[in-house]
XYZ file of C-alpha atoms in Angstrom:
374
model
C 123.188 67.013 137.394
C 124.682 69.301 134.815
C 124.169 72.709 134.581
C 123.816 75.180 131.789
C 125.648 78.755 132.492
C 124.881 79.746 129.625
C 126.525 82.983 127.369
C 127.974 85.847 130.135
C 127.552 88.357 127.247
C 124.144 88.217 127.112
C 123.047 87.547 130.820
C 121.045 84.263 129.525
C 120.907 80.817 132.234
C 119.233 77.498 131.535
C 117.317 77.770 134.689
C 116.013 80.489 137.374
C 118.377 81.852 139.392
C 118.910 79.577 142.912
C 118.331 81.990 146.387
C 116.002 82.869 149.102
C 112.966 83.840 146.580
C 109.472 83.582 147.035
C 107.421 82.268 144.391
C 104.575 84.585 144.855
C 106.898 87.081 145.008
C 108.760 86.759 141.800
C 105.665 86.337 140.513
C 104.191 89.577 141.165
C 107.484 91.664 140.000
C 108.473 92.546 143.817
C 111.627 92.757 144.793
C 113.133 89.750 147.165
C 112.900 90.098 150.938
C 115.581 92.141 152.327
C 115.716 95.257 149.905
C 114.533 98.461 150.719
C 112.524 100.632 148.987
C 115.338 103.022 148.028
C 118.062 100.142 147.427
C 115.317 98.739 145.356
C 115.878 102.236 143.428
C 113.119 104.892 144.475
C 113.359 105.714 140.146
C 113.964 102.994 137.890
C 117.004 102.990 135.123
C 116.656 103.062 131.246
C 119.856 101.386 129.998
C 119.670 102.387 126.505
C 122.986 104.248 125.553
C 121.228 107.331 123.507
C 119.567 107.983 127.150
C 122.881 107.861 128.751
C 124.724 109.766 126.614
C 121.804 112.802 126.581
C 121.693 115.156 129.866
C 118.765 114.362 132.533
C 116.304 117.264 133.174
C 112.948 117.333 134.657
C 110.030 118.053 132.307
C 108.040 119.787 134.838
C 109.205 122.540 137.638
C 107.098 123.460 140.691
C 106.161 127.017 141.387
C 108.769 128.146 143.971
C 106.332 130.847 144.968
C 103.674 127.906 145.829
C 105.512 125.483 147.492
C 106.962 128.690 149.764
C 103.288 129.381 150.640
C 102.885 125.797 152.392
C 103.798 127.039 156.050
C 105.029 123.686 157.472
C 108.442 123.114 155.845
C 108.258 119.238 156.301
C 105.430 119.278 154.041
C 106.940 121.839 151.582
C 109.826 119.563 151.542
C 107.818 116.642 150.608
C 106.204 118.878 147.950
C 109.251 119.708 146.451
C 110.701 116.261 146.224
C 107.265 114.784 144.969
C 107.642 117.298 142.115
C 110.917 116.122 141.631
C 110.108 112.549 141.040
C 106.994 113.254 139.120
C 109.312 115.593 136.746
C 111.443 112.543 136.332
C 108.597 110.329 135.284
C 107.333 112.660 132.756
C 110.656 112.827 131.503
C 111.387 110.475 128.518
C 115.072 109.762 130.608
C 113.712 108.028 133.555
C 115.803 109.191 136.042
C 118.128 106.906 138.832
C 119.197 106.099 142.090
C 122.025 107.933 143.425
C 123.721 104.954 144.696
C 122.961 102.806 141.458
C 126.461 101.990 139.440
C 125.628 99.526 136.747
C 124.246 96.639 135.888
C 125.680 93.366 135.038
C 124.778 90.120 133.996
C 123.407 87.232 136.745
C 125.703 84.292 136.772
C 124.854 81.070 139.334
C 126.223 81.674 142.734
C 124.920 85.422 142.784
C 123.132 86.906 145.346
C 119.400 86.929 144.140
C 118.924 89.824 145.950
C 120.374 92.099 143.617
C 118.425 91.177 140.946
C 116.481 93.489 138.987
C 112.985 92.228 137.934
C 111.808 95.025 136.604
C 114.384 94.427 133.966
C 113.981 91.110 133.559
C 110.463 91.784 133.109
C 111.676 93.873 129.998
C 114.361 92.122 128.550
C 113.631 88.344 129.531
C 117.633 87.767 131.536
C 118.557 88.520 134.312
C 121.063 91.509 135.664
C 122.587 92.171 138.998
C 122.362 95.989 140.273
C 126.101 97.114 141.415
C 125.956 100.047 143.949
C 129.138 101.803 144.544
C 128.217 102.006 148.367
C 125.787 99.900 149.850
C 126.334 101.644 153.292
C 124.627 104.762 154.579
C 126.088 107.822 153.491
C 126.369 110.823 156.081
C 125.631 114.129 155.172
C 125.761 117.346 156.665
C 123.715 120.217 155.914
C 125.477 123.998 156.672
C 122.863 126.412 156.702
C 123.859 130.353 156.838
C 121.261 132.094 158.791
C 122.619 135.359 158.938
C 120.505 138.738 158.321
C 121.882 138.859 155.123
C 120.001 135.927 154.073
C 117.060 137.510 155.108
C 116.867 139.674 152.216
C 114.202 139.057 149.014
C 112.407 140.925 146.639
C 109.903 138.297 145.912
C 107.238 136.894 148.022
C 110.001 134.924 149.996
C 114.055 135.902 151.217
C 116.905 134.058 150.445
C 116.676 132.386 154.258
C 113.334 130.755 153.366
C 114.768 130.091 149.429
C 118.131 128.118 151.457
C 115.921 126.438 154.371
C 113.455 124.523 151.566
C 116.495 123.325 149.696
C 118.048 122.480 153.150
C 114.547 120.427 153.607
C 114.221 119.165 150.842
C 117.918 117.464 150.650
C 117.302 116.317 153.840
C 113.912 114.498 152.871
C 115.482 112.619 149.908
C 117.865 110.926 151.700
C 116.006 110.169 154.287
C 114.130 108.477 151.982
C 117.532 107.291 150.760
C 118.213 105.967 154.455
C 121.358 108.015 154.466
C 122.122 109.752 158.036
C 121.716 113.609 158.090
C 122.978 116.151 160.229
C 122.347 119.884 160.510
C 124.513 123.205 161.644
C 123.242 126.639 161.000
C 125.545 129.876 161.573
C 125.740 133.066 161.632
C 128.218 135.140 162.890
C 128.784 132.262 165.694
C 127.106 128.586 165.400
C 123.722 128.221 166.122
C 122.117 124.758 165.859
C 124.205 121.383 165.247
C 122.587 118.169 165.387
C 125.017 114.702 164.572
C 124.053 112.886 161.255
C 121.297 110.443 162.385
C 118.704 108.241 160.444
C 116.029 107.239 163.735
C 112.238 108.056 164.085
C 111.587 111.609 164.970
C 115.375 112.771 163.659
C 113.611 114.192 160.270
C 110.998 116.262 162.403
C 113.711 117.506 164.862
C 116.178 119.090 161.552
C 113.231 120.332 160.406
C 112.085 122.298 163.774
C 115.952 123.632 163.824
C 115.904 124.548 160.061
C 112.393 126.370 161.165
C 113.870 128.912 163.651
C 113.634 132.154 163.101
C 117.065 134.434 162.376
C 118.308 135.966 165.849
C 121.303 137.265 164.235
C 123.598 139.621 162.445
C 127.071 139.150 160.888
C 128.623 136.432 158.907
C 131.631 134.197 159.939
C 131.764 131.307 157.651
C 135.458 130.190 158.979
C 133.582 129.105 162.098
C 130.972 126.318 160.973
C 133.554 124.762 158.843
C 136.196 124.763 161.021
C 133.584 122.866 163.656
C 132.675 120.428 160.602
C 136.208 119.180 160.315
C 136.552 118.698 164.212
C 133.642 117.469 164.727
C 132.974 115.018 162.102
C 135.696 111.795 162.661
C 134.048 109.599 159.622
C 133.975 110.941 155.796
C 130.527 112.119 154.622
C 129.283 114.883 152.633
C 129.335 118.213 153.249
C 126.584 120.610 151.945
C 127.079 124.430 152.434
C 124.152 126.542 151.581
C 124.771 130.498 151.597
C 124.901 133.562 149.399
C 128.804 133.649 150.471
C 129.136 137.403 151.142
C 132.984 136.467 152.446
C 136.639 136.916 151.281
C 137.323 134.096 148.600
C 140.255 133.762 150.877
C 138.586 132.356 153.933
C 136.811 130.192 151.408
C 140.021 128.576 150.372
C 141.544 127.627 153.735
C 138.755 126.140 155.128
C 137.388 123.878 152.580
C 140.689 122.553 151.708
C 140.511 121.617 154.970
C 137.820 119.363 155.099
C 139.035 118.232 151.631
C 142.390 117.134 153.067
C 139.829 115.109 155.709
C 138.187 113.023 153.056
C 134.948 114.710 152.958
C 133.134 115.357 150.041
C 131.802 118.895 149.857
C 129.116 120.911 147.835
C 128.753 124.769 148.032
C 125.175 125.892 147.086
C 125.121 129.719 146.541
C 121.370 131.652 147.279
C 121.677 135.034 145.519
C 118.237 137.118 144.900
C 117.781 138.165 141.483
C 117.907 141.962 142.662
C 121.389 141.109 143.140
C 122.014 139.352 140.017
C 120.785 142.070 138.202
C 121.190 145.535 140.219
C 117.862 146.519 138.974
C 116.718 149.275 141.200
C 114.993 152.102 139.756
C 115.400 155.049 142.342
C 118.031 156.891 144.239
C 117.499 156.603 148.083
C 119.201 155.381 151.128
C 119.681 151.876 151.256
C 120.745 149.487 154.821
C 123.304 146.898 155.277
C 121.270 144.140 157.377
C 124.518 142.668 159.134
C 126.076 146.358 160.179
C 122.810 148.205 160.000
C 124.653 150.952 158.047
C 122.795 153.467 155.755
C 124.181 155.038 153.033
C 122.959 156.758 149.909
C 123.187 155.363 146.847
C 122.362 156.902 143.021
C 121.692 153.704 140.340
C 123.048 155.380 137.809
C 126.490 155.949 139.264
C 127.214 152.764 141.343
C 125.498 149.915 138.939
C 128.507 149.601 136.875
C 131.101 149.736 140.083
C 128.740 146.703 141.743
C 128.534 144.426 138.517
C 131.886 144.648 137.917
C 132.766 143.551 141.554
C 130.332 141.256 141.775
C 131.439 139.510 139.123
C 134.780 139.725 140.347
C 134.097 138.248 143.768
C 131.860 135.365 141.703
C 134.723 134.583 139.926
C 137.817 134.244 142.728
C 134.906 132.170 144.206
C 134.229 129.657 141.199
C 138.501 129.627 141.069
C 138.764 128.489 144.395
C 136.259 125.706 144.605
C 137.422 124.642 140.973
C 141.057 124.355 142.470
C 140.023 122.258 145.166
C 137.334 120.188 143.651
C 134.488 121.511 145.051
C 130.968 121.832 143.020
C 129.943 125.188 143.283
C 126.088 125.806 142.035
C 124.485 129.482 142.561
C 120.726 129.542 141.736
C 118.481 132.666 142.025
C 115.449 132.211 144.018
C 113.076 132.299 141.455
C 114.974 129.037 140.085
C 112.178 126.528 140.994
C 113.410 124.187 143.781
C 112.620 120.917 142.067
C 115.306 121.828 139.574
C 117.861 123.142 142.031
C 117.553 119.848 144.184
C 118.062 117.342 140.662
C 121.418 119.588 140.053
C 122.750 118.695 143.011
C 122.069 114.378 142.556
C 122.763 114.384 139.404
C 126.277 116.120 140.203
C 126.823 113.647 142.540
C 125.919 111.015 140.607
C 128.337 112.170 138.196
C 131.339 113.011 140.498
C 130.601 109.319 141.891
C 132.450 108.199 139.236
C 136.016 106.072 139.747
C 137.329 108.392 137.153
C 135.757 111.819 138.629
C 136.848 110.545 142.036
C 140.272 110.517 141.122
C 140.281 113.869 139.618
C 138.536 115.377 142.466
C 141.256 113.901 145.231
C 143.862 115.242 142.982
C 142.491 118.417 142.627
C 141.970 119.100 146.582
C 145.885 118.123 146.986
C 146.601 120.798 144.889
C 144.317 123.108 146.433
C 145.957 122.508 149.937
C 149.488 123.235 148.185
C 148.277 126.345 146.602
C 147.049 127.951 149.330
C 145.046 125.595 151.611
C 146.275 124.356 154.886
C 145.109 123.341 158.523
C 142.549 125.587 160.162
């Protein structure tokens, strides 16, 4: 019997594609036996070029203030990353998957698993989904939990700001069936839990992320230093903080795990009392890690702080540019819907052969500039 393969530039056969397919299945749109929901993509593609070439950005944001009022932190994560999709949907860019590559078109002897009929459903031909990794990822979250964090002018501190983020990155891949793993620190390491993706794992981060702050100081060094022992395979690193630390300590220790293979994110929590330096009165103010008090006039030190603050923000933006690191700081009024689709979207970006590349290259010359084994 002859067979028609048709044109490869525009995806068309003579027949439907041969595999393991259900009728009733294909029938009803579903996707073939074997995918899961989230290799299935959780958010579908729009393939149009104008979309691709525009920016992605929720429509919608949730209250951060609300979602920090729902006590269980499970459930606020869920809240959060519910708002996230539904932001997505409302969006005229519908969204992705952040394993999705490309598509291509279906030729005989393809797996029909990869099809896409939602697409063909659409267009009329059929298209393949490429993933750049069709194995779990690993990721682990570094949480700082030192009094520091414990600061906020709002309704909620920094601590609670970092731990729904945490959550919330931890929910979505779940959901993603990537493996996650926890370590919180302060100024030694608290909790650590290995990168898992079981029944019950979710629920036990979430119980560690829940703890309440015991105590003081800051040592940053520490966690990551125990990241790049402890972790054998390459994964991604997330580091949530408000990085009160030397740039310097910065630098050694995340060209560290660069020189590993790991892929690293640095998330920086800042209140927006510190952003701004807006307070009103003289008085005596505390240091929560040193419980130091000291008197301080608005007038005469709010120039001095901005100037070093900015300062310290930018040695910290050089060294995780130099070693090609993603460095986001968000306020926590910035809702957390919005903070969580930086984050994929930068990753989905970076995910790139090209950014890869560039990224690898830029960590080698981290390590020669000033990076080296910790």
């Amino acid at each position: 019997m002859n067979h028609r393969h048709g044109d490869a530039a525009t995806g068309e056969t003579a027949g439907r594609p041969r595999g393991r397919l259900s009728t009733a299945a294909s029938a009803r749109g579903r996707p073939p036996l074997g995918f899961t929901p989230a290799r299935y993509g959780i958010v579908c593609l729009l393939m149009s070029d104008a979309h691709q070439n525009r920016s992605l950005s929720p429509t919608a944001a949730v209250d951060p203030a609300a979602v920090m009022r729902i006590k269980n932190l499970q459930l606020r994560a869920k809240a959060v990353v519910e708002g996230f999709y539904n932001g997505l949907h409302r969006s005229p860019y519908h969204g992705f998957s952040v394993e999705f590559s490309e598509y291509r078109p279906y030729t005989v002897g393809d797996d029909t698993r990869g099809l896409d009929w939602k697409l063909f459903a659409r267009t009329d031909r059929y298209f393949i989904k490429k993933f750049e990794d069709e194995t779990n990822r690993r990721c682990y979250l570094v949480v700082d939990q030192s009094r520091s964090m414990g600061y906020g002018s709002l309704e909620y501190s920094k601590m609670e700001y970092a731990r729904t983020i945490a959550a919330s990155l931890a929910y979505f891949l779940t959901l993603q069936r990537d493996s996650v793993g926890l370590l919180t620190f302060d100024e030694t390491i608290g909790e650590f839990l290995s990168a898992r993706h079981r029944p019950g794992h979710l629920h036990q981060l979430m119980q560690c992320l829940s703890r309440d702050v015991t105590g003081k100081g800051t040592d940053i060094a520490a966690p990551l230093e125990q990241m790049a022992t402890l972790i054998r395979k390459r994964g991604l690193i997330v580091l949530l903080s408000d990085l009160l630390t030397p740039p310097e300590t910065m630098r050694t220790n995340l060209a560290y795990l660069r020189s590993r293979g790991h892929e690293v994110i640095v998330l920086r929590i800042l209140d927006p009392r510190e952003l701004r330096f807006d307070l009103d009165q003289a008085g005596m103010v505390r240091d929560p890690e040193t419980d130091q008090a000291i008197y301080l006039d608005p007038e005469e030190v709010r120039q001095h702080y901005q100037q070093h603050f900015d300062q310290h923000r930018t040695q910290l933006q050089a060294v995780c540019d130099s070693l090609g690191v993603p460095l986001h700081q968000w306020s926590t009024d910035t809702p957390p819907d919005e903070a969580l689709f930086s984050v994929i979207t930068d990753q989905q970006r970076r995910r790139s052969p090209a950014s890869r590349n560039n990224a690898i290259r830029s960590a080698a010359r981290g390590v020669g500039l000033g990076g080296g084994n910790a």
